[in-house]
Coordinates of C-alpha atoms and ligand atoms in Angstrom, one line a residue:
X63 CA -0.2 0.0 -0.2
X64 CA 1.0 3.7 -0.7
X65 CA 2.5 5.2 2.3
X66 CA -0.2 7.8 4.3
X67 CA 1.3 11.0 3.7
X68 CA -0.5 14.2 5.0
X69 CA -0.3 17.1 3.2
X70 CA 0.0 21.4 4.4
X71 CA -0.8 24.5 2.1
X72 CA 2.3 25.7 0.8
X73 CA 4.7 28.2 2.3
X74 CA 2.9 32.0 1.6
X75 CA -0.5 30.6 0.8
X76 CA -3.2 30.0 3.1
X77 CA -6.7 28.4 3.4
X78 CA -9.6 31.3 5.0
X79 CA -11.6 29.3 7.0
X80 CA -15.0 29.9 8.2
X81 CA -15.8 32.2 10.3
X82 CA -13.5 34.9 8.7
X83 CA -14.6 33.5 5.2
X84 CA -17.7 35.4 5.8
X85 CA -15.9 38.6 6.8
X86 CA -14.0 38.1 3.7
X87 CA -17.6 37.9 1.6
X88 CA -18.6 41.1 3.4
X89 CA -16.1 42.8 2.5
X90 CA -16.0 42.3 -1.1
X91 CA -19.7 42.5 -1.5
X92 CA -19.1 45.7 0.1
X93 CA -16.7 47.2 -2.4
X94 CA -19.2 45.7 -5.0
X95 CA -21.9 47.5 -3.8
X96 CA -19.4 51.2 -3.4
X97 CA -17.8 50.8 -6.7
X98 CA -21.0 50.0 -8.4
X99 CA -22.6 52.9 -7.1
X100 CA -19.7 55.1 -8.8
X101 CA -20.8 53.3 -12.1
X102 CA -17.4 51.0 -11.9
X103 CA -18.4 47.4 -13.2
X104 CA -16.6 44.0 -12.9
X105 CA -14.4 42.5 -14.9
X106 CA -13.2 39.1 -14.8
X107 CA -9.8 38.1 -16.0
X108 CA -7.8 35.3 -16.4
X109 CA -5.1 34.1 -13.5
X110 CA -2.2 33.5 -15.6
X111 CA -0.8 35.6 -19.0
X112 CA 2.0 35.7 -21.2
X113 CA 5.0 36.9 -19.0
X114 CA 6.0 39.1 -21.6
X115 CA 3.2 41.0 -20.4
X116 CA 4.0 41.6 -16.9
X117 CA 7.4 42.3 -17.9
X118 CA 6.7 45.1 -20.5
X119 CA 4.0 46.6 -18.0
X120 CA 5.7 46.4 -14.7
X121 CA 9.3 46.8 -15.7
X122 CA 11.9 44.2 -16.2
X123 CA 14.2 45.8 -13.2
X124 CA 11.4 45.8 -10.3
X125 CA 11.5 43.1 -7.5
X126 CA 8.3 41.8 -8.9
X127 CA 9.5 41.0 -12.2
X128 CA 13.4 40.3 -11.5
X129 CA 12.3 38.0 -8.5
X130 CA 8.5 37.5 -7.4
X131 CA 6.8 36.3 -10.6
X132 CA 5.7 32.4 -11.0
X133 CA 6.6 31.3 -14.6
X134 CA 6.5 28.0 -15.8
X135 CA 6.4 27.1 -19.9
X136 CA 3.3 25.7 -21.3
X137 CA 3.0 23.3 -24.2
X138 CA 5.8 22.9 -26.6
X139 CA 4.1 22.5 -30.3
X140 CA 4.3 19.1 -31.4
X141 CA 5.7 19.6 -34.7
X142 CA 8.3 21.7 -33.5
X143 CA 10.0 19.6 -31.3
X144 CA 9.5 16.9 -33.7
X145 CA 11.6 18.7 -36.1
X146 CA 13.7 20.4 -33.8
X147 CA 15.4 17.0 -32.4
X148 CA 17.2 16.3 -36.3
X149 CA 18.3 20.0 -36.8
X150 CA 19.8 19.7 -33.3
X151 CA 21.3 16.5 -33.1
X152 CA 22.1 15.7 -36.9
X153 CA 26.0 16.5 -36.8
X154 CA 27.7 16.3 -40.2
X155 CA 30.0 16.2 -41.8
X156 CA 28.1 14.4 -44.4
X157 CA 29.7 12.2 -46.9
X158 CA 26.7 12.4 -49.4
X159 CA 25.0 15.1 -50.6
X160 CA 21.5 13.0 -50.0
X161 CA 22.5 13.7 -46.3
X162 CA 23.3 17.4 -46.7
X163 CA 19.7 17.7 -48.9
X164 CA 18.0 16.1 -46.3
X165 CA 19.1 18.4 -43.5
X166 CA 18.5 21.2 -45.6
X167 CA 14.8 20.5 -46.3
X168 CA 14.3 19.7 -42.3
X169 CA 16.0 22.7 -41.5
X170 CA 13.7 24.8 -44.3
X171 CA 10.3 23.0 -42.8
X172 CA 11.6 23.9 -39.5
X173 CA 11.6 27.6 -40.3
X174 CA 8.4 27.7 -42.0
X175 CA 6.6 25.8 -38.9
X176 CA 8.5 28.5 -36.1
X177 CA 7.3 31.2 -38.4
X178 CA 3.9 30.2 -38.7
X179 CA 3.9 29.4 -34.7
X180 CA 5.0 32.4 -34.4
X181 CA 3.1 34.6 -36.1
X182 CA 0.1 32.9 -34.6
X183 CA 1.1 33.2 -31.0
X184 CA 1.7 29.8 -30.2
X185 CA 5.3 30.1 -29.2
X186 CA 6.6 33.2 -27.2
X187 CA 6.6 36.5 -29.2
X188 CA 9.4 37.7 -27.2
X189 CA 12.1 40.2 -28.2
X190 CA 14.7 36.9 -27.9
X191 CA 13.0 34.5 -30.1
X192 CA 12.4 37.0 -32.3
X193 CA 15.9 38.1 -32.7
X194 CA 17.4 34.5 -32.6
X195 CA 14.7 33.3 -35.4
X196 CA 16.3 36.1 -37.6
X197 CA 19.6 34.6 -36.8
X198 CA 18.7 31.3 -37.5
X199 CA 17.0 32.4 -40.8
X200 CA 20.6 33.7 -42.2
X201 CA 22.3 30.4 -41.2
X202 CA 19.7 28.5 -43.0
X203 CA 19.7 30.8 -46.0
X204 CA 23.7 30.6 -45.8
X205 CA 23.3 26.6 -45.6
X206 CA 21.2 26.9 -49.3
X207 CA 24.3 27.3 -51.6
X208 CA 26.5 25.2 -49.7
X209 CA 28.6 22.2 -50.9
X210 CA 29.2 19.2 -48.6
X211 CA 32.6 20.9 -48.1
X212 CA 31.1 23.9 -46.9
X213 CA 28.2 23.0 -45.0
X214 CA 29.6 22.6 -42.0
X215 CA 30.1 25.9 -40.5
X216 CA 26.3 26.5 -41.2
X217 CA 24.8 23.9 -39.8
X218 CA 27.0 24.6 -37.0
X219 CA 25.3 27.7 -36.8
X220 CA 21.9 26.3 -37.5
X221 CA 22.1 23.9 -34.5
X222 CA 23.0 26.8 -32.3
X223 CA 20.2 28.8 -32.9
X224 CA 17.6 26.3 -33.3
X225 CA 18.7 24.9 -29.8
X226 CA 18.2 27.9 -28.0
X227 CA 14.8 28.7 -30.1
X228 CA 12.0 28.8 -27.0
X229 CA 9.1 25.9 -28.7
X230 CA 6.2 27.0 -26.2
X231 CA 5.6 30.0 -24.4
X232 CA 6.0 30.9 -20.8
X233 CA 3.1 31.9 -18.3
X234 CA 2.9 33.8 -15.1
X235 CA 0.6 33.6 -12.6
X236 CA -0.7 37.4 -12.2
X237 CA 1.5 39.3 -9.9
X238 CA -1.3 42.0 -10.0
X239 CA -4.0 42.8 -12.5
X240 CA -3.6 46.5 -14.2
X241 CA -1.6 44.9 -17.2
X242 CA -4.5 42.3 -17.7
X243 CA -6.9 45.3 -17.6
X244 CA -5.0 47.0 -20.2
X245 CA -4.6 44.1 -22.4
X246 CA -8.4 43.1 -22.3
X247 CA -9.0 46.8 -22.9
X248 CA -7.0 46.8 -26.1
X249 CA -8.1 43.0 -27.0
X250 CA -11.9 44.1 -26.9
X251 CA -11.5 47.6 -28.2
X252 CA -13.0 48.8 -25.1
X253 CA -12.4 52.4 -26.4
X254 CA -14.4 52.7 -29.2
X255 CA -17.4 52.0 -26.0
X256 CA -18.8 55.4 -25.2
X257 CA -17.8 56.7 -22.4
X258 CA -14.7 55.9 -19.8
X259 CA -14.1 52.2 -19.4
X260 CA -14.6 52.0 -14.9
X261 CA -13.8 48.3 -14.1
X262 CA -13.1 46.8 -11.3
X263 CA -11.7 43.1 -10.2
X264 CA -11.8 41.4 -7.1
X265 CA -8.9 37.9 -7.1
X266 CA -6.0 36.3 -6.0
X267 CA -2.4 37.7 -6.9
X268 CA 1.0 35.5 -6.6
X269 CA 4.0 36.8 -5.7
X270 CA 7.2 35.2 -4.8
X271 CA 7.9 37.4 -1.2
X272 CA 9.3 36.5 2.1
X273 CA 6.3 35.4 3.6
X274 CA 5.4 37.8 7.2
X275 CA 2.6 39.2 8.9
X276 CA 0.1 41.0 6.0
X277 CA 2.7 39.6 3.3
X278 CA 1.7 36.2 1.5
X279 CA 2.8 34.6 -1.9
X280 CA -1.4 33.8 -3.0
X281 CA -2.6 37.3 -1.3
X282 CA -6.2 38.8 -2.6
X283 CA -6.9 42.2 -4.5
X284 CA -9.5 44.4 -5.2
X285 CA -8.9 47.0 -7.3
X286 CA -10.6 49.5 -9.7
X287 CA -9.2 51.3 -13.0
X288 CA -10.7 53.9 -15.3
X289 CA -9.5 54.0 -19.0
X290 CA -10.1 56.5 -21.5
X291 CA -9.3 59.6 -23.3
X292 CA -9.1 61.9 -20.3
X293 CA -6.6 62.4 -17.8
X294 CA -8.8 65.2 -15.9
X295 CA -7.6 65.3 -12.1
X296 CA -11.4 64.9 -11.4
X297 CA -10.9 61.2 -12.5
X298 CA -8.0 61.1 -10.0
X299 CA -10.2 62.5 -7.1
X300 CA -13.3 60.7 -7.6
X301 CA -11.0 57.3 -7.9
X302 CA -9.5 58.1 -4.3
X303 CA -12.7 59.1 -2.9
X304 CA -14.7 55.8 -3.8
X305 CA -11.8 54.3 -2.5
X306 CA -11.8 56.3 0.9
X307 CA -15.9 55.8 1.0
X308 CA -15.5 51.9 0.8
X309 CA -12.7 51.8 3.5
X310 CA -15.0 53.9 5.6
X311 CA -18.0 51.3 4.6
X312 CA -16.0 48.5 6.1
X313 CA -14.8 50.6 9.4
X314 CA -11.3 51.1 8.1
X315 CA -11.5 54.4 9.5
X316 CA -7.9 54.6 10.8
X317 CA -6.2 55.5 7.6
X318 CA -3.8 57.6 6.1
X319 CA -3.7 58.7 2.5
X320 CA -0.3 59.7 0.3
X321 CA -0.4 61.3 -2.5
X322 CA 3.0 62.2 -4.9
X323 CA 3.2 63.1 -8.4
X324 CA 6.1 61.5 -10.3
X325 CA 5.9 63.3 -13.0
X326 CA 5.6 62.3 -16.8
X327 CA 8.0 62.0 -19.6
X328 CA 8.4 65.5 -20.3
X329 CA 10.0 66.1 -16.8
X330 CA 10.6 62.9 -14.9
X331 CA 13.9 61.7 -17.3
X332 CA 15.7 64.6 -16.2
X333 CA 14.9 64.5 -12.4
X334 CA 15.8 60.7 -12.6
X335 CA 19.5 61.8 -14.3
X336 CA 19.8 64.7 -11.5
X337 CA 18.6 62.2 -8.4
X338 CA 21.2 59.5 -10.3
X339 CA 24.4 62.3 -10.1
X340 CA 23.4 63.2 -6.6
X341 CA 23.4 59.5 -5.0
X342 CA 26.7 58.9 -7.0
X343 CA 28.0 61.8 -4.9
X344 CA 27.0 60.2 -1.6
X345 CA 27.2 56.4 -3.3
X346 CA 29.4 55.2 -0.4
X347 CA 27.2 56.1 2.6
X348 CA 24.7 53.7 0.9
X349 CA 24.0 50.0 1.4
X350 CA 24.4 47.6 -1.1
X351 CA 20.4 47.5 -2.4
X352 CA 20.5 51.1 -3.1
X353 CA 24.0 51.1 -4.7
X354 CA 22.5 48.6 -7.4
X355 CA 19.8 51.6 -7.8
X356 CA 21.4 54.2 -8.8
X357 CA 22.1 52.5 -11.9
X358 CA 18.9 50.6 -12.5
X359 CA 16.2 52.7 -10.6
X360 CA 17.5 55.7 -8.6
X361 CA 13.7 56.8 -8.0
X362 CA 13.5 53.2 -6.0
X363 CA 16.0 54.6 -3.4
X364 CA 13.3 56.7 -2.0
X365 CA 11.7 54.1 -1.0
X366 CA 14.5 52.3 1.0
X367 CA 13.4 51.8 4.8
X368 CA 17.0 52.0 5.7
X369 CA 17.6 53.7 9.3
X370 CA 21.5 54.8 8.1
X371 CA 20.1 55.8 4.8
X372 CA 17.2 58.5 5.8
X373 CA 19.2 61.4 6.8
X374 CA 20.8 61.4 3.0
X375 CA 17.6 60.5 1.6
X376 CA 16.2 63.6 3.0
X377 CA 18.6 65.9 1.4
X378 CA 18.0 64.7 -2.5
X379 CA 16.4 66.7 -4.5
X380 CA 12.6 66.6 -4.7
X381 CA 10.5 65.5 -7.7
X382 CA 8.0 68.1 -6.9
X383 CA 10.7 71.2 -7.4
X384 CA 11.1 69.6 -10.6
X385 CA 8.1 68.5 -12.3
X386 CA 7.1 70.2 -15.8
X387 CA 4.2 73.2 -16.2
X388 CA 1.5 70.6 -16.9
X389 CA 2.4 67.8 -14.5
X390 CA 2.5 70.7 -11.8
X391 CA -1.0 72.3 -12.7
X392 CA -2.1 68.9 -13.2
X393 CA -1.1 67.7 -9.3
X394 CA -2.3 71.5 -8.3
X395 CA -5.8 70.5 -9.5
X396 CA -5.7 67.3 -7.6
X397 CA -4.9 68.4 -4.3
X398 CA -7.7 71.2 -5.4
X399 CA -10.1 68.5 -6.0
X400 CA -9.1 66.7 -3.0
X401 CA -10.3 69.6 -0.5
X402 CA -13.7 70.0 -2.5
X403 CA -14.5 66.5 -1.8
X404 CA -12.9 66.6 2.0
X405 CA -10.3 64.2 1.6
X406 CA -7.7 64.7 3.8
X407 CA -4.1 63.1 2.4
X408 CA -0.4 63.9 3.0
X409 CA 1.9 64.8 0.4
X410 CA 4.7 62.2 0.2
X411 CA 7.5 63.5 -2.5
X412 CA 9.2 59.9 -1.8
X413 CA 6.1 57.8 -2.9
X414 CA 7.3 56.6 -6.3
X415 CA 5.4 53.3 -6.2
X416 CA 7.4 49.8 -6.9
X417 CA 5.9 49.2 -10.6
X418 CA 7.6 51.1 -13.8
X419 CA 4.0 52.1 -15.4
X420 CA 3.2 55.0 -13.1
X421 CA 3.4 58.7 -14.2
X422 CA 1.9 61.9 -12.5
X423 CA -0.1 60.9 -9.5
X424 CA 1.0 58.2 -7.3
X425 CA -1.0 57.1 -3.7
X426 CA -1.0 54.7 -1.1
X427 CA -3.3 54.2 2.0
X428 CA -1.6 52.9 5.4
X429 CA -3.6 51.4 8.1
X430 CA -3.2 51.1 11.7
X431 CA -2.5 47.4 13.7
X432 CA -0.6 45.8 10.7
X433 CA 3.6 46.4 11.6
X434 CA 5.8 47.0 8.6
X435 CA 3.4 45.5 6.1
X436 CA 0.8 48.3 6.5
X437 CA 0.1 49.6 2.9
X438 CA -3.6 48.5 2.4
X439 CA -3.9 50.0 -1.0
X440 CA -1.4 51.5 -3.8
X441 CA -2.2 53.1 -6.7
X442 CA -1.6 55.9 -9.6
X443 CA -1.9 56.7 -13.1
X444 CA -0.5 54.9 -15.9
X445 CA -1.4 56.9 -19.1
X446 CA 1.5 55.8 -21.4
X447 CA 0.6 51.9 -20.7
X448 CA -2.0 50.8 -23.0
X449 CA 0.4 52.4 -25.8
X450 CA 3.3 50.4 -24.5
X451 CA 0.7 47.4 -24.9
X452 CA 0.2 48.3 -28.3
X453 CA -3.3 49.7 -27.8
X454 CA -4.4 53.8 -28.8
X455 CA -3.1 56.4 -26.8
X456 CA -4.9 56.3 -24.1
X457 CA -5.3 57.3 -20.1
X458 CA -5.4 55.2 -17.0
X459 CA -5.8 55.4 -13.1
X460 CA -6.7 53.0 -10.7
X461 CA -5.7 51.3 -7.1
X462 CA -5.4 47.8 -5.5
X463 CA -6.6 47.0 -2.5
X464 CA -5.0 44.3 -0.6
X465 CA -7.7 42.4 1.1
X466 CA -5.7 40.3 3.2
X467 CA -4.2 43.3 5.3
X468 CA -7.4 45.1 5.2
X469 CA -9.0 42.6 6.6
X470 CA -6.2 41.9 9.3
X471 CA -6.9 45.4 10.1
X472 CA -10.6 45.6 10.7
X473 CA -9.8 42.3 13.0
X474 CA -7.2 43.7 14.8
X475 CA -8.7 47.3 15.5
X476 CA -12.0 45.7 17.0
X477 CA -14.5 47.4 13.8
X478 CA -15.4 43.9 12.3
X479 CA -19.1 43.4 12.2
X480 CA -20.7 39.6 13.5
X481 CA -22.0 38.6 10.3
X482 CA -23.4 35.1 8.8
X483 CA -25.5 34.1 12.0
X484 CA -27.2 31.3 12.4
X485 CA -30.6 31.8 12.7
X486 CA -32.3 28.2 13.8
X487 CA -31.7 24.8 14.6
X488 CA -34.5 22.4 14.0
X489 CA -34.2 20.3 17.0
X490 CA -36.7 17.2 15.7
X491 CA -37.1 14.0 17.5
X492 CA -39.0 10.9 16.3
X493 CA -39.4 9.6 13.0
X494 CA -42.7 11.0 12.5
X495 CA -41.2 14.4 13.0
X496 CA -38.6 14.2 10.4
X497 CA -40.7 15.0 7.4
X498 CA -42.5 18.3 9.0
X499 CA -38.8 19.5 10.0
X500 CA -37.4 18.7 6.6
X501 CA -40.1 20.7 5.0
X502 CA -39.8 23.4 7.0
X503 CA -36.2 23.8 6.9
X504 CA -36.7 24.4 3.3
X505 CA -39.6 27.1 3.9
X506 CA -37.4 28.9 6.2
X507 CA -34.2 28.6 4.2
X508 CA -36.8 30.1 1.0
X509 CA -37.6 33.0 3.5
X510 CA -33.8 33.9 3.8
X511 CA -32.7 32.6 7.2
X512 CA -30.3 30.5 7.7
X513 CA -31.0 26.9 9.1
X514 CA -29.6 24.1 10.3
X515 CA -31.3 20.5 10.0
X516 CA -29.6 17.4 11.9
X517 CA -29.3 14.4 9.5
X518 CA -29.7 12.2 12.3
X519 CA -31.9 12.0 15.0
X520 CA -31.3 13.6 18.5
X521 CA -32.0 13.4 22.1
X522 CA -33.3 16.5 23.1
X523 CA -30.6 18.1 25.6
X524 CA -28.1 16.9 23.1
X525 CA -29.9 18.9 20.4
X526 CA -30.1 21.6 22.0
X527 CA -26.4 21.5 23.5
X528 CA -25.3 21.7 19.7
X529 CA -27.7 24.4 18.6
X530 CA -26.4 26.4 21.5
X531 CA -22.7 25.4 20.2
X532 CA -22.8 26.4 16.7
X533 CA -24.5 30.1 17.7
X534 CA -28.2 29.3 16.4
X535 CA -30.6 31.9 17.9
X536 CA -33.0 29.7 17.9
X537 CA -34.2 26.2 18.5
X538 CA -37.0 25.0 16.6
X539 CA -38.2 21.9 18.6
X540 CA -40.5 19.1 16.6
X541 CA -41.5 16.2 18.5
X542 CA -44.2 13.9 18.5
X543 CA -46.6 16.3 20.4
X544 CA -46.1 19.3 17.8
X545 CA -46.4 16.7 15.1
X546 CA -50.0 15.4 16.1
X547 CA -51.1 19.3 16.8
X548 CA -49.2 20.4 13.4
X549 CA -47.5 23.3 15.6
X550 CA -43.9 24.3 16.2
X551 CA -41.9 25.3 19.6
X552 CA -39.5 28.2 18.9
X553 CA -37.1 28.7 22.0
X554 CA -35.0 31.6 22.2
X555 CA -31.5 30.5 23.1
X556 CA -30.2 33.3 24.6
X557 CA -33.1 33.6 27.8
X558 CA -35.0 29.8 27.0
X559 CA -38.2 32.3 26.4
X560 CA -40.3 29.6 24.5
X561 CA -43.5 30.1 22.4
X562 CA -45.6 27.4 20.6
X563 CA -46.8 28.8 17.0
X564 CA -48.6 27.6 13.8
X565 CA -46.5 27.4 10.6
X566 CA -47.7 30.7 9.6
X567 CA -47.0 32.4 13.0
X568 CA -43.6 30.8 13.0
X569 CA -42.9 32.6 9.5
X570 CA -44.4 35.4 10.2
X571 CA -42.4 35.8 13.2
X572 CA -39.4 35.3 12.3
X573 CA -39.5 37.3 9.3
X574 CA -40.2 40.4 11.5
X575 CA -37.6 39.6 13.5
X576 CA -35.1 39.1 10.5
X577 CA -36.5 42.8 9.2
X578 CA -35.7 44.3 12.5
X579 CA -32.2 43.0 12.6
X580 CA -31.7 44.0 9.7
X581 CA -32.9 47.6 10.0
Ligands
HAM111 P1 0.7 47.0 -5.4 O1 1.1 48.3 -4.7 O2 1.7 46.4 -5.9 O3 -0.2 47.8 -6.7 O4 -0.1 46.3 -4.4 C1 -1.7 47.2 -4.1 C2 -1.7 46.6 -2.4 O5 -2.1 44.7 -2.6 C3 -0.6 46.4 -1.4 O6 -0.9 47.8 -1.1 C4 -0.9 45.8 -0.6 O7 -1.9 45.9 0.2 C5 -1.0 44.3 -1.4 N1 -0.4 43.3 -1.5 C6 0.9 43.2 -2.3 N2 1.6 42.6 -2.4 C7 0.7 41.5 -1.4 C8 1.7 40.6 -0.5 N3 2.6 39.7 -0.8 N4 1.0 40.1 0.1 C9 -0.4 40.5 0.6 N5 -0.9 41.7 0.3 C10 0.2 42.2 -0.8 C11 -0.7 46.9 -7.5 O8 -0.7 46.0 -7.8 C12 -1.3 47.9 -8.7 N6 -1.6 46.6 -9.9 C13 -2.1 48.5 -8.1 C14 -3.0 49.7 -9.3 C15 -3.6 49.3 -9.9 N7 -2.1 50.7 -9.9 C16 -3.2 51.1 -10.9 N8 -4.0 50.5 -10.9

């Protein structure tokens, strides 16, 4: 027999069990309610996408893309692998012209099949594959006129290039969903639809980060995005208003909103260069990560939490002093719009965010009770992203709320509401009472009540004990007496108050109770 083995959830993933799952559902439902009131609509996206979608959008130098993505290769194209085998293994040099001709023919067929597969997206449409394919075309071209004597060097080139071509394509579990929203926007020509596209999504994301409190490898986001032709600061402000109305709705009130503008393609490059040159001057006082970032992405140095680096960073030039006139005006208008809506915020010039697609507005919300992982939401503008992904010039702004952290904060600050109570436990006794118990359980459930019907008969005392442990508000007692008189005994478990009721009276009573508790 196979050895018994227990399994545990993979590091960084977790099960969300009842009653927490009810809290999660309530949290997500509340977001849907608020977002729909702002005329946002649900978009359901795939959990995995082509790797390059994320690499291009988020940026290859970012932590997310360079270290944290779950990427795997998917099925190779069968015919290509069949042809690939002889191309990469048949060595030469050949003594007979026939053998060389056979090799040429297979190489040509492979090339045609690969070009076809690339055009159809069956193999990775990466810059790497395109470049290697070009080299392969050149090598096969050279082979066409080669003689037995001269063929060897071309064969070796063909083999070298064919060996590194990817015969399938790589996919990645989504680390975030903004890139997918933009991909869907382009794929479905949503720019042609009326008005701005206001979309929201709810679901899991995946990042291979070091797990700790509030940081997981599978975590959940609720995100919202606005895509369209306008970049009016009123859009940014409305998005922030919606976010804070939602946080208020779920009792996440002890939060701080930080906002910043990181400029656009006209002014940010100059600022980044200035920052880089200033950082060079203090390079030796910085730690390794920051030193590396001077080259790869100087803005990210501003994100550093290392205590020794703080006084150095405080003295660096600030983006707010280097915005172009348009970006400055946009940011000023955003602040007016926030004031108009009574939205409290703090300006934080160091808020640059960890993803490359942002332009102008960036923001983050932190909450209490979370320790170092206290950002419950991040977002900003990404005006060039749709174009970068091959779409029309489009403006975009959005955010993503981290559900895990938000719910943790709600729980830790005591704002979590009681959810999903058990209304009625049906304590039935005797075979004669059973059909009536099944019937009334269904009726009560149809009336919107949560009802537990034990599948097997139990003694009254045991039944009431279990009802109590399950947290039921009422026990509905159905024994021989009740069955004979077509009545029910309803017992309130908190104070043991008891009533005998007909079916109609029972339904009426419980319904009015239910209405009362909702009011
Ligand atoms: P982000 O800042 O990478 O932005 O993530 C948003 C939020 O997701 C964070 O503030 C945090 O609450 C949560 N989060 C991120 N990583 C983890 C993790 N490993 N464990 C638990 N929670 C986590 C984005 O994802 C952008 N797509 C937001 C956006 C939308 N920007 C424009 N539109």
